[in-house]
mmCIF file of C-alpha atoms and ligand atoms in Angstrom:
data_model
loop_
_atom_site.group_PDB
_atom_site.id
_atom_site.type_symbol
_atom_site.label_atom_id
_atom_site.label_comp_id
_atom_site.label_asym_id
_atom_site.label_seq_id
_atom_site.Cartn_x
_atom_site.Cartn_y
_atom_site.Cartn_z
ATOM 1 C CA MET A 393 24.473 -14.623 -44.027
ATOM 2 C CA VAL A 394 21.579 -12.633 -42.651
ATOM 3 C CA SER A 395 22.321 -10.641 -39.579
ATOM 4 C CA ALA A 396 20.087 -8.278 -37.624
ATOM 5 C CA GLY A 397 19.599 -6.964 -34.154
ATOM 6 C CA LEU A 398 16.595 -7.229 -31.889
ATOM 7 C CA TRP A 399 15.884 -6.443 -28.305
ATOM 8 C CA LEU A 400 14.756 -9.671 -26.702
ATOM 9 C CA PHE A 401 13.575 -10.412 -23.239
ATOM 10 C CA SER A 402 15.459 -13.156 -21.510
ATOM 11 C CA GLN A 403 16.211 -14.722 -18.189
ATOM 12 C CA LEU A 404 12.736 -15.769 -17.207
ATOM 13 C CA ASN A 405 12.543 -16.057 -13.489
ATOM 14 C CA ALA A 406 11.575 -19.690 -13.102
ATOM 15 C CA ARG A 407 9.165 -19.203 -10.228
ATOM 16 C CA SER A 408 7.374 -15.973 -11.027
ATOM 17 C CA ARG A 409 7.786 -16.260 -14.803
ATOM 18 C CA ARG A 410 8.888 -12.648 -14.868
ATOM 19 C CA LEU A 411 11.359 -11.159 -17.219
ATOM 20 C CA THR A 412 14.265 -9.632 -15.445
ATOM 21 C CA SER A 413 16.622 -8.307 -18.109
ATOM 22 C CA PHE A 414 17.050 -7.523 -21.758
ATOM 23 C CA HIS A 415 19.699 -8.752 -24.094
ATOM 24 C CA TYR A 416 20.691 -7.427 -27.449
ATOM 25 C CA VAL A 417 21.291 -10.416 -29.639
ATOM 26 C CA LYS A 418 22.243 -11.116 -33.143
ATOM 27 C CA TRP A 419 20.903 -14.062 -34.965
ATOM 28 C CA GLU A 420 21.663 -15.892 -38.082
ATOM 29 C CA THR A 421 19.274 -17.846 -40.293
ATOM 30 C CA ALA A 422 20.113 -21.048 -38.504
ATOM 31 C CA ASP A 423 18.878 -19.557 -35.229
ATOM 32 C CA LEU A 424 15.543 -18.321 -36.508
ATOM 33 C CA SER A 425 13.491 -21.078 -34.876
ATOM 34 C CA VAL A 426 15.052 -20.217 -31.530
ATOM 35 C CA LEU A 427 14.024 -16.615 -32.027
ATOM 36 C CA ILE A 428 10.432 -17.514 -32.903
ATOM 37 C CA THR A 429 10.137 -19.754 -29.846
ATOM 38 C CA TYR A 430 11.523 -16.985 -27.708
ATOM 39 C CA ASN A 431 9.106 -14.364 -29.013
ATOM 40 C CA ALA A 432 6.141 -16.702 -28.617
ATOM 41 C CA LEU A 433 7.127 -17.248 -25.019
ATOM 42 C CA CYS A 434 7.260 -13.505 -24.397
ATOM 43 C CA LEU A 435 3.943 -12.762 -26.047
ATOM 44 C CA ASN A 436 2.133 -15.548 -24.218
ATOM 45 C CA VAL A 437 2.871 -14.032 -20.842
ATOM 46 C CA ASP A 438 0.205 -11.360 -21.024
ATOM 47 C CA SER A 439 0.075 -10.389 -17.375
ATOM 48 C CA PHE A 440 3.396 -8.555 -17.431
ATOM 49 C CA PRO A 441 3.388 -4.865 -16.682
ATOM 50 C CA PHE A 442 4.721 -4.357 -20.195
ATOM 51 C CA SER A 443 4.498 -6.134 -23.541
ATOM 52 C CA ILE A 444 6.148 -6.000 -26.919
ATOM 53 C CA GLN A 445 4.295 -3.940 -29.531
ATOM 54 C CA LYS A 446 5.122 -3.012 -33.092
ATOM 55 C CA GLY A 447 5.199 0.744 -33.436
ATOM 56 C CA ARG A 448 6.304 2.739 -36.466
ATOM 57 C CA GLY A 449 8.293 -0.108 -37.829
ATOM 58 C CA LYS A 450 10.219 -0.859 -34.655
ATOM 59 C CA MET A 451 9.620 -2.844 -31.496
ATOM 60 C CA ARG A 452 8.784 -0.845 -28.381
ATOM 61 C CA LYS A 453 7.607 -1.552 -24.860
ATOM 62 C CA ALA A 454 4.039 -0.791 -23.726
ATOM 63 C CA CYS A 455 3.897 0.365 -20.150
ATOM 64 C CA LYS A 456 1.209 -1.484 -18.150
ATOM 65 C CA PRO A 457 1.459 -0.432 -14.513
ATOM 66 C CA VAL A 458 -0.939 -1.542 -11.811
ATOM 67 C CA ILE A 459 -1.913 0.221 -8.586
ATOM 68 C CA ALA A 460 -4.287 -0.459 -5.708
ATOM 69 C CA VAL A 461 -4.944 1.946 -2.839
ATOM 70 C CA HIS A 462 -6.971 1.789 0.339
ATOM 71 C CA GLY A 463 -8.513 4.468 2.501
ATOM 72 C CA GLY A 464 -8.907 2.123 5.405
ATOM 73 C CA ALA A 465 -10.756 -0.816 6.873
ATOM 74 C CA GLY A 466 -13.622 0.035 9.211
ATOM 75 C CA THR A 467 -17.221 1.092 9.010
ATOM 76 C CA TRP A 468 -17.975 3.699 6.385
ATOM 77 C CA ASP A 469 -21.308 5.401 6.894
ATOM 78 C CA PRO A 470 -23.050 6.742 3.763
ATOM 79 C CA GLU A 471 -22.483 10.330 4.836
ATOM 80 C CA ARG A 472 -18.713 10.099 4.652
ATOM 81 C CA SER A 473 -18.279 7.364 2.106
ATOM 82 C CA GLN A 474 -18.946 9.354 -1.075
ATOM 83 C CA ALA A 475 -16.072 11.752 -0.452
ATOM 84 C CA ALA A 476 -13.837 8.848 0.563
ATOM 85 C CA LEU A 477 -14.643 6.850 -2.594
ATOM 86 C CA LYS A 478 -13.886 9.890 -4.729
ATOM 87 C CA SER A 479 -10.568 10.352 -2.924
ATOM 88 C CA VAL A 480 -9.390 6.741 -3.300
ATOM 89 C CA LYS A 481 -10.283 6.887 -6.988
ATOM 90 C CA GLU A 482 -8.273 10.062 -7.438
ATOM 91 C CA ALA A 483 -5.396 8.619 -5.418
ATOM 92 C CA ALA A 484 -5.289 5.527 -7.667
ATOM 93 C CA GLU A 485 -5.344 7.772 -10.706
ATOM 94 C CA THR A 486 -2.549 9.932 -9.285
ATOM 95 C CA GLY A 487 -0.321 6.903 -8.683
ATOM 96 C CA PHE A 488 -1.155 5.340 -12.036
ATOM 97 C CA LYS A 489 -0.386 8.529 -13.961
ATOM 98 C CA THR A 490 2.879 8.848 -12.077
ATOM 99 C CA MET A 491 3.964 5.465 -13.439
ATOM 100 C CA ARG A 492 2.600 6.139 -16.921
ATOM 101 C CA GLY A 493 4.718 9.294 -16.912
ATOM 102 C CA GLY A 494 7.861 7.265 -16.245
ATOM 103 C CA GLY A 495 7.742 7.207 -12.448
ATOM 104 C CA SER A 496 8.589 4.141 -10.411
ATOM 105 C CA ALA A 497 6.331 2.066 -8.164
ATOM 106 C CA VAL A 498 7.878 3.913 -5.195
ATOM 107 C CA ASP A 499 6.969 7.276 -6.787
ATOM 108 C CA ALA A 500 3.440 5.998 -7.391
ATOM 109 C CA VAL A 501 2.693 4.719 -3.890
ATOM 110 C CA VAL A 502 4.173 7.835 -2.281
ATOM 111 C CA GLU A 503 2.142 10.178 -4.504
ATOM 112 C CA ALA A 504 -1.052 8.162 -4.002
ATOM 113 C CA VAL A 505 -0.641 8.071 -0.221
ATOM 114 C CA ALA A 506 0.330 11.774 -0.051
ATOM 115 C CA PHE A 507 -2.859 12.560 -1.970
ATOM 116 C CA MET A 508 -4.944 10.685 0.610
ATOM 117 C CA GLU A 509 -3.029 12.318 3.484
ATOM 118 C CA ASP A 510 -3.954 15.734 2.065
ATOM 119 C CA SER A 511 -7.593 14.884 1.402
ATOM 120 C CA GLY A 512 -8.680 15.028 5.047
ATOM 121 C CA ASN A 513 -11.108 12.174 4.338
ATOM 122 C CA PHE A 514 -9.095 9.474 6.091
ATOM 123 C CA ASN A 515 -7.322 8.793 9.343
ATOM 124 C CA ALA A 516 -3.959 9.960 7.990
ATOM 125 C CA GLY A 517 -2.287 13.323 7.414
ATOM 126 C CA ALA A 518 -4.885 16.103 7.575
ATOM 127 C CA GLY A 519 -7.606 13.754 8.850
ATOM 128 C CA SER A 520 -5.555 12.030 11.550
ATOM 129 C CA ALA A 521 -7.356 10.824 14.670
ATOM 130 C CA LEU A 522 -6.182 12.338 17.940
ATOM 131 C CA ASN A 523 -4.647 10.350 20.743
ATOM 132 C CA ILE A 524 -6.059 10.330 24.263
ATOM 133 C CA GLU A 525 -4.134 13.535 25.024
ATOM 134 C CA LYS A 526 -5.809 15.319 22.120
ATOM 135 C CA ARG A 527 -2.583 15.342 20.140
ATOM 136 C CA VAL A 528 -1.722 14.141 16.637
ATOM 137 C CA GLU A 529 0.876 11.369 16.381
ATOM 138 C CA MET A 530 1.092 10.345 12.731
ATOM 139 C CA GLU A 531 3.135 7.533 11.261
ATOM 140 C CA ALA A 532 4.006 6.200 7.794
ATOM 141 C CA SER A 533 6.280 3.843 5.905
ATOM 142 C CA VAL A 534 7.355 2.942 2.392
ATOM 143 C CA MET A 535 9.174 -0.049 0.929
ATOM 144 C CA ASP A 536 10.853 -0.622 -2.422
ATOM 145 C CA GLY A 537 10.523 -4.225 -3.592
ATOM 146 C CA ALA A 538 13.422 -3.910 -6.028
ATOM 147 C CA THR A 539 16.028 -3.173 -3.366
ATOM 148 C CA LEU A 540 14.272 -4.131 -0.114
ATOM 149 C CA GLN A 541 15.042 -0.609 1.066
ATOM 150 C CA ALA A 542 12.475 0.737 3.489
ATOM 151 C CA GLY A 543 11.817 3.923 5.445
ATOM 152 C CA ALA A 544 9.443 4.795 8.254
ATOM 153 C CA ALA A 545 8.632 7.646 10.608
ATOM 154 C CA ALA A 546 6.325 7.883 13.623
ATOM 155 C CA LEU A 547 5.079 10.149 16.425
ATOM 156 C CA LEU A 548 4.867 13.057 13.984
ATOM 157 C CA SER A 549 2.818 16.040 15.040
ATOM 158 C CA ASP A 550 2.771 18.450 12.129
ATOM 159 C CA VAL A 551 4.595 17.063 9.097
ATOM 160 C CA ARG A 552 2.226 17.629 6.172
ATOM 161 C CA ASN A 553 2.997 14.301 4.482
ATOM 162 C CA PRO A 554 4.446 11.616 6.756
ATOM 163 C CA VAL A 555 4.894 9.320 3.734
ATOM 164 C CA ARG A 556 7.343 11.791 2.179
ATOM 165 C CA LEU A 557 9.401 11.775 5.363
ATOM 166 C CA ALA A 558 9.357 7.949 5.317
ATOM 167 C CA ARG A 559 10.745 8.087 1.791
ATOM 168 C CA LEU A 560 13.500 10.492 2.839
ATOM 169 C CA VAL A 561 14.440 8.160 5.700
ATOM 170 C CA MET A 562 14.669 5.352 3.130
ATOM 171 C CA GLU A 563 16.645 7.246 0.534
ATOM 172 C CA LYS A 564 18.726 9.773 2.469
ATOM 173 C CA THR A 565 19.644 8.091 5.747
ATOM 174 C CA ASP A 566 21.269 4.850 6.832
ATOM 175 C CA HIS A 567 18.246 3.990 8.949
ATOM 176 C CA VAL A 568 14.844 2.454 8.471
ATOM 177 C CA PHE A 569 12.731 3.887 11.302
ATOM 178 C CA VAL A 570 12.947 7.332 12.921
ATOM 179 C CA VAL A 571 10.426 8.659 15.461
ATOM 180 C CA GLY A 572 9.502 11.699 17.548
ATOM 181 C CA LYS A 573 11.715 14.739 17.832
ATOM 182 C CA GLY A 574 14.438 13.177 15.681
ATOM 183 C CA ALA A 575 11.929 12.574 12.908
ATOM 184 C CA ASP A 576 10.560 16.102 13.249
ATOM 185 C CA ASP A 577 14.100 17.511 13.079
ATOM 186 C CA LEU A 578 14.774 15.458 9.966
ATOM 187 C CA ALA A 579 11.616 16.779 8.328
ATOM 188 C CA ARG A 580 12.737 20.324 9.116
ATOM 189 C CA MET A 581 16.234 19.644 7.789
ATOM 190 C CA PHE A 582 14.812 18.378 4.501
ATOM 191 C CA GLY A 583 12.474 21.359 4.297
ATOM 192 C CA LEU A 584 9.273 19.284 4.286
ATOM 193 C CA GLU A 585 6.019 21.198 4.516
ATOM 194 C CA ARG A 586 4.197 21.305 7.853
ATOM 195 C CA ARG A 587 0.517 21.449 8.612
ATOM 196 C CA GLN A 588 -1.508 22.776 11.532
ATOM 197 C CA SER A 589 -1.126 20.129 14.190
ATOM 198 C CA VAL A 590 -4.711 19.903 15.437
ATOM 199 C CA THR A 591 -7.570 21.331 13.423
ATOM 200 C CA ALA A 592 -11.109 22.147 14.505
ATOM 201 C CA ALA A 593 -12.413 19.147 12.529
ATOM 202 C CA GLN A 594 -10.032 16.779 14.313
ATOM 203 C CA LEU A 595 -11.066 18.184 17.689
ATOM 204 C CA GLU A 596 -14.715 17.797 16.844
ATOM 205 C CA ARG A 597 -14.192 14.156 15.977
ATOM 206 C CA TYR A 598 -12.187 13.570 19.130
ATOM 207 C CA GLN A 599 -15.000 14.993 21.252
ATOM 208 C CA ALA A 600 -17.510 12.711 19.558
ATOM 209 C CA GLN A 601 -15.266 9.676 20.100
ATOM 210 C CA LEU A 602 -14.687 10.566 23.714
ATOM 211 C CA LYS A 603 -18.369 11.179 24.340
ATOM 212 C CA SER A 604 -19.204 7.758 22.942
ATOM 213 C CA LEU A 605 -16.569 6.193 25.101
ATOM 214 C CA LEU A 606 -17.629 7.903 28.286
ATOM 215 C CA ALA A 607 -21.294 7.234 27.697
ATOM 216 C CA GLY A 608 -20.479 3.537 28.061
ATOM 217 C CA SER A 609 -18.216 2.715 30.955
ATOM 218 C CA GLY A 610 -17.044 6.026 32.335
ATOM 219 C CA TYR A 611 -13.380 5.131 32.097
ATOM 220 C CA LEU A 612 -11.021 3.754 29.480
ATOM 221 C CA PRO A 613 -11.246 -0.017 29.567
ATOM 222 C CA ARG A 614 -9.129 -2.440 27.565
ATOM 223 C CA LEU A 615 -9.330 -2.192 23.829
ATOM 224 C CA ALA A 616 -11.603 -5.195 23.354
ATOM 225 C CA ASP A 617 -14.203 -3.785 25.707
ATOM 226 C CA LEU A 618 -13.940 -0.386 24.087
ATOM 227 C CA ILE A 619 -14.732 -1.790 20.686
ATOM 228 C CA LYS A 620 -17.506 -4.037 21.941
ATOM 229 C CA ALA A 621 -19.201 -1.164 23.726
ATOM 230 C CA HIS A 622 -18.560 1.486 21.078
ATOM 231 C CA PRO A 623 -18.124 0.176 17.562
ATOM 232 C CA GLU A 624 -18.851 3.682 16.330
ATOM 233 C CA VAL A 625 -15.515 4.960 17.630
ATOM 234 C CA PHE A 626 -13.736 2.165 15.890
ATOM 235 C CA GLN A 627 -12.868 3.952 12.675
ATOM 236 C CA LEU A 628 -9.613 2.645 11.311
ATOM 237 C CA GLU A 629 -9.145 4.596 8.160
ATOM 238 C CA THR A 630 -5.449 4.202 7.626
ATOM 239 C CA VAL A 631 -4.406 4.777 4.003
ATOM 240 C CA GLY A 632 -2.072 2.724 1.840
ATOM 241 C CA ALA A 633 -1.001 1.844 -1.688
ATOM 242 C CA VAL A 634 0.681 -1.004 -3.553
ATOM 243 C CA ALA A 635 1.981 -0.789 -7.108
ATOM 244 C CA LEU A 636 3.772 -2.598 -9.907
ATOM 245 C CA ASP A 637 5.585 -0.305 -12.336
ATOM 246 C CA CYS A 638 6.609 -0.573 -15.978
ATOM 247 C CA ALA A 639 10.014 -1.972 -15.048
ATOM 248 C CA GLY A 640 8.401 -4.821 -13.085
ATOM 249 C CA ASN A 641 9.216 -3.416 -9.640
ATOM 250 C CA VAL A 642 6.748 -3.423 -6.753
ATOM 251 C CA ALA A 643 6.392 -1.012 -3.829
ATOM 252 C CA ALA A 644 4.077 -0.387 -0.884
ATOM 253 C CA ALA A 645 3.349 2.574 1.396
ATOM 254 C CA THR A 646 1.040 3.097 4.380
ATOM 255 C CA SER A 647 0.155 6.141 6.501
ATOM 256 C CA THR A 648 -2.064 6.716 9.539
ATOM 257 C CA GLY A 649 -2.968 8.886 12.466
ATOM 258 C CA GLY A 650 -3.163 5.667 14.471
ATOM 259 C CA PHE A 651 -5.878 4.222 16.621
ATOM 260 C CA PRO A 652 -8.338 6.914 17.839
ATOM 261 C CA LEU A 653 -7.799 7.748 21.529
ATOM 262 C CA LYS A 654 -4.621 5.662 21.604
ATOM 263 C CA LEU A 655 -2.155 6.159 24.420
ATOM 264 C CA ALA A 656 0.506 8.783 23.744
ATOM 265 C CA GLY A 657 3.620 7.165 22.324
ATOM 266 C CA ARG A 658 1.806 4.127 20.945
ATOM 267 C CA ILE A 659 3.147 3.039 17.552
ATOM 268 C CA GLY A 660 1.115 0.715 15.343
ATOM 269 C CA ASP A 661 1.659 -1.477 12.321
ATOM 270 C CA SER A 662 1.607 1.220 9.642
ATOM 271 C CA PRO A 663 5.223 2.344 10.079
ATOM 272 C CA SER A 664 6.416 -1.112 11.144
ATOM 273 C CA ILE A 665 8.042 -2.767 8.138
ATOM 274 C CA GLY A 666 6.624 -6.242 7.577
ATOM 275 C CA CYS A 667 3.531 -5.508 9.661
ATOM 276 C CA GLY A 668 1.609 -2.741 7.870
ATOM 277 C CA THR A 669 3.831 -2.460 4.795
ATOM 278 C CA TYR A 670 5.985 -4.860 2.794
ATOM 279 C CA ALA A 671 7.296 -5.170 -0.768
ATOM 280 C CA ASP A 672 9.618 -7.640 -2.433
ATOM 281 C CA ASN A 673 10.149 -8.155 -6.160
ATOM 282 C CA ARG A 674 10.310 -11.891 -5.512
ATOM 283 C CA SER A 675 6.677 -11.951 -4.392
ATOM 284 C CA GLY A 676 4.662 -8.714 -4.360
ATOM 285 C CA ALA A 677 3.582 -5.828 -2.160
ATOM 286 C CA CYS A 678 1.035 -5.444 0.622
ATOM 287 C CA SER A 679 -0.441 -2.622 2.718
ATOM 288 C CA ALA A 680 -2.600 -3.268 5.765
ATOM 289 C CA SER A 681 -5.284 -1.392 7.663
ATOM 290 C CA GLY A 682 -7.000 -2.283 10.925
ATOM 291 C CA VAL A 683 -5.885 -2.930 14.471
ATOM 292 C CA GLY A 684 -2.134 -2.422 14.439
ATOM 293 C CA GLU A 685 -1.549 -4.671 17.448
ATOM 294 C CA ILE A 686 -2.937 -7.608 15.450
ATOM 295 C CA ALA A 687 -0.891 -6.917 12.312
ATOM 296 C CA ILE A 688 2.283 -6.555 14.368
ATOM 297 C CA ARG A 689 1.835 -9.894 16.101
ATOM 298 C CA LEU A 690 1.406 -11.731 12.795
ATOM 299 C CA VAL A 691 3.888 -9.647 10.757
ATOM 300 C CA LEU A 692 0.911 -9.446 8.479
ATOM 301 C CA ALA A 693 2.106 -7.636 5.332
ATOM 302 C CA LYS A 694 5.182 -9.882 5.128
ATOM 303 C CA THR A 695 2.956 -12.915 5.679
ATOM 304 C CA VAL A 696 0.835 -11.912 2.673
ATOM 305 C CA CYS A 697 3.997 -11.440 0.579
ATOM 306 C CA ASP A 698 5.316 -14.829 1.682
ATOM 307 C CA TYR A 699 2.034 -16.432 0.631
ATOM 308 C CA MET A 700 2.402 -14.808 -2.807
ATOM 309 C CA GLY A 701 6.047 -15.849 -3.004
ATOM 310 C CA ASN A 702 4.945 -19.409 -2.399
ATOM 311 C CA GLY A 703 2.590 -19.317 -5.357
ATOM 312 C CA ARG A 704 -0.715 -17.980 -4.052
ATOM 313 C CA ALA A 705 -2.505 -15.291 -6.055
ATOM 314 C CA PRO A 706 -2.819 -11.941 -4.220
ATOM 315 C CA GLN A 707 -6.539 -12.456 -3.607
ATOM 316 C CA GLU A 708 -5.962 -15.863 -2.071
ATOM 317 C CA ALA A 709 -2.999 -14.528 -0.088
ATOM 318 C CA ALA A 710 -5.053 -11.644 1.366
ATOM 319 C CA GLU A 711 -8.003 -13.882 2.247
ATOM 320 C CA ASP A 712 -5.758 -16.523 3.800
ATOM 321 C CA ALA A 713 -4.010 -13.891 5.919
ATOM 322 C CA ILE A 714 -7.346 -12.614 7.258
ATOM 323 C CA ALA A 715 -8.340 -16.223 7.986
ATOM 324 C CA LEU A 716 -5.021 -16.754 9.765
ATOM 325 C CA ILE A 717 -5.792 -13.839 12.100
ATOM 326 C CA LYS A 718 -9.101 -15.398 13.063
ATOM 327 C CA GLU A 719 -7.448 -18.738 13.667
ATOM 328 C CA ARG A 720 -4.438 -17.506 15.635
ATOM 329 C CA ILE A 721 -5.782 -14.435 17.440
ATOM 330 C CA PRO A 722 -9.469 -15.158 17.974
ATOM 331 C CA ASN A 723 -10.391 -12.095 20.003
ATOM 332 C CA SER A 724 -13.047 -9.495 19.434
ATOM 333 C CA TYR A 725 -10.780 -6.801 17.989
ATOM 334 C CA ASN A 726 -8.955 -8.866 15.393
ATOM 335 C CA VAL A 727 -10.294 -6.945 12.412
ATOM 336 C CA MET A 728 -8.086 -6.002 9.474
ATOM 337 C CA GLY A 729 -8.130 -5.063 5.790
ATOM 338 C CA LEU A 730 -5.429 -5.870 3.236
ATOM 339 C CA ILE A 731 -4.541 -4.908 -0.326
ATOM 340 C CA ALA A 732 -1.866 -6.662 -2.348
ATOM 341 C CA VAL A 733 -0.351 -6.777 -5.816
ATOM 342 C CA ASP A 734 1.963 -9.468 -7.123
ATOM 343 C CA VAL A 735 4.824 -9.250 -9.570
ATOM 344 C CA ASN A 736 2.525 -10.418 -12.389
ATOM 345 C CA GLY A 737 0.214 -7.458 -11.836
ATOM 346 C CA ARG A 738 -2.612 -9.344 -10.159
ATOM 347 C CA ILE A 739 -4.491 -7.536 -7.375
ATOM 348 C CA GLY A 740 -6.036 -8.833 -4.159
ATOM 349 C CA ALA A 741 -8.090 -7.221 -1.374
ATOM 350 C CA ALA A 742 -9.838 -8.716 1.652
ATOM 351 C CA HIS A 743 -11.146 -7.528 5.009
ATOM 352 C CA SER A 744 -12.912 -8.642 8.146
ATOM 353 C CA THR A 745 -14.274 -5.171 8.983
ATOM 354 C CA SER A 746 -17.657 -4.187 7.533
ATOM 355 C CA ASN A 747 -15.942 -2.105 4.859
ATOM 356 C CA LEU A 748 -12.676 -1.569 3.074
ATOM 357 C CA CYS A 749 -12.599 1.670 1.127
ATOM 358 C CA TRP A 750 -10.315 0.968 -1.816
ATOM 359 C CA ALA A 751 -9.637 1.506 -5.510
ATOM 360 C CA TYR A 752 -7.457 0.083 -8.243
ATOM 361 C CA MET A 753 -6.319 1.024 -11.712
ATOM 362 C CA THR A 754 -4.730 -1.006 -14.511
ATOM 363 C CA ALA A 755 -3.903 -0.383 -18.159
ATOM 364 C CA ALA A 756 -7.011 -2.354 -19.145
ATOM 365 C CA LEU A 757 -9.336 0.140 -17.410
ATOM 366 C CA GLU A 758 -10.597 3.522 -18.580
ATOM 367 C CA GLU A 759 -10.715 4.833 -15.034
ATOM 368 C CA PRO A 760 -10.058 3.502 -11.500
ATOM 369 C CA VAL A 761 -12.596 1.183 -9.904
ATOM 370 C CA ALA A 762 -13.513 2.167 -6.338
ATOM 371 C CA SER A 763 -15.545 0.285 -3.763
ATOM 372 C CA LEU A 764 -16.409 0.081 -0.070
ATOM 373 C CA LYS A 765 -16.187 -3.700 -0.166
ATOM 374 C CA ALA A 766 -13.656 -6.275 -1.247
ATOM 375 C CA LYS A 767 -13.808 -9.925 -0.226
ATOM 376 C CA LEU A 768 -15.321 -10.024 3.267
ATOM 377 C CA VAL A 769 -13.728 -12.854 5.233
ATOM 378 C CA LYS A 770 -15.958 -13.907 8.121
HETATM 379 N N1 LIG B 884 -3.451 0.273 11.484
HETATM 380 C C1 LIG B 884 -3.422 1.502 12.100
HETATM 381 C C2 LIG B 884 -3.092 1.460 13.527
HETATM 382 O O1 LIG B 884 -3.439 0.532 14.223
HETATM 383 O O2 LIG B 884 -2.475 2.375 13.968
#
């Protein structure tokens, strides 16, 4: 009787065709055909984040993580876009390396978003837009698709990396969403780094935005009129990331300074779970950018995940969600951008703004691919 041991994948999830656990099995000669069938099945599914490889005489896993990041939907003029493209590329690389080094999808999206928060090139962290009172009110969220745990924080004035506070809310508290003074206190308690609340660069940008606004109507009209009259102030460079790690888990994170010149106390989609951020191992992960009030009303990130859970590829899911906005909320400020990854490692990105600054990295690439365009949905 021949007897040997092998690590075999098993328990294929019927819908997503993902492998969810390993089993150590013994086989005997009579079972050999079963084993061959089983291995063939595993090797045919080549879009997994990992695959079986022969290495030094024994079977080992190859880690094939996937990450996509965005630096925001909006209009990127040539002057600013080069630095932004470089930053999204580096952010994708940061997240990818985190997973290649054994980190989880949550680690990857947090590190990628923290990188973009620190860059100063986006409307998040160091580059946050100011509200109408000339103050910073940042917000961020993160979600773990393996556990459906989520954390979010908002109305932050000087926390260096709002996404790290969101993660602490997720992992160290019983809550999902903490805002304002309570969130600031929590950041202090956990010893998170702070940053100067309002910098000269932020003030300069605020003045330019305000000047544009006042040159038009002389007072603050409703949002639709503001955007129609002054598309140049409509810069929505929220940042976000979605990832699939080597264990097959997905995660998403999003961070923003919010809508430029927003009312004090306004909270958008970025920290609102399901709206700007969602992740579920049964479908995939999504991060949104654009007009928060639109994403909130359509629970947009969850909608994209539901589309993927029902069998649509991430690209189709993102495009369909943008189309849904146009169908259900046909106003003049219904512009959004979306990135998504599914549990098979496929990536999708779509937008209705002129640009979406984004990048992605997979094991098949030498370096991240970055672009100012994805699929434009008109
Ligand atoms: N999506 C960013 C915001 O509306 O605040």
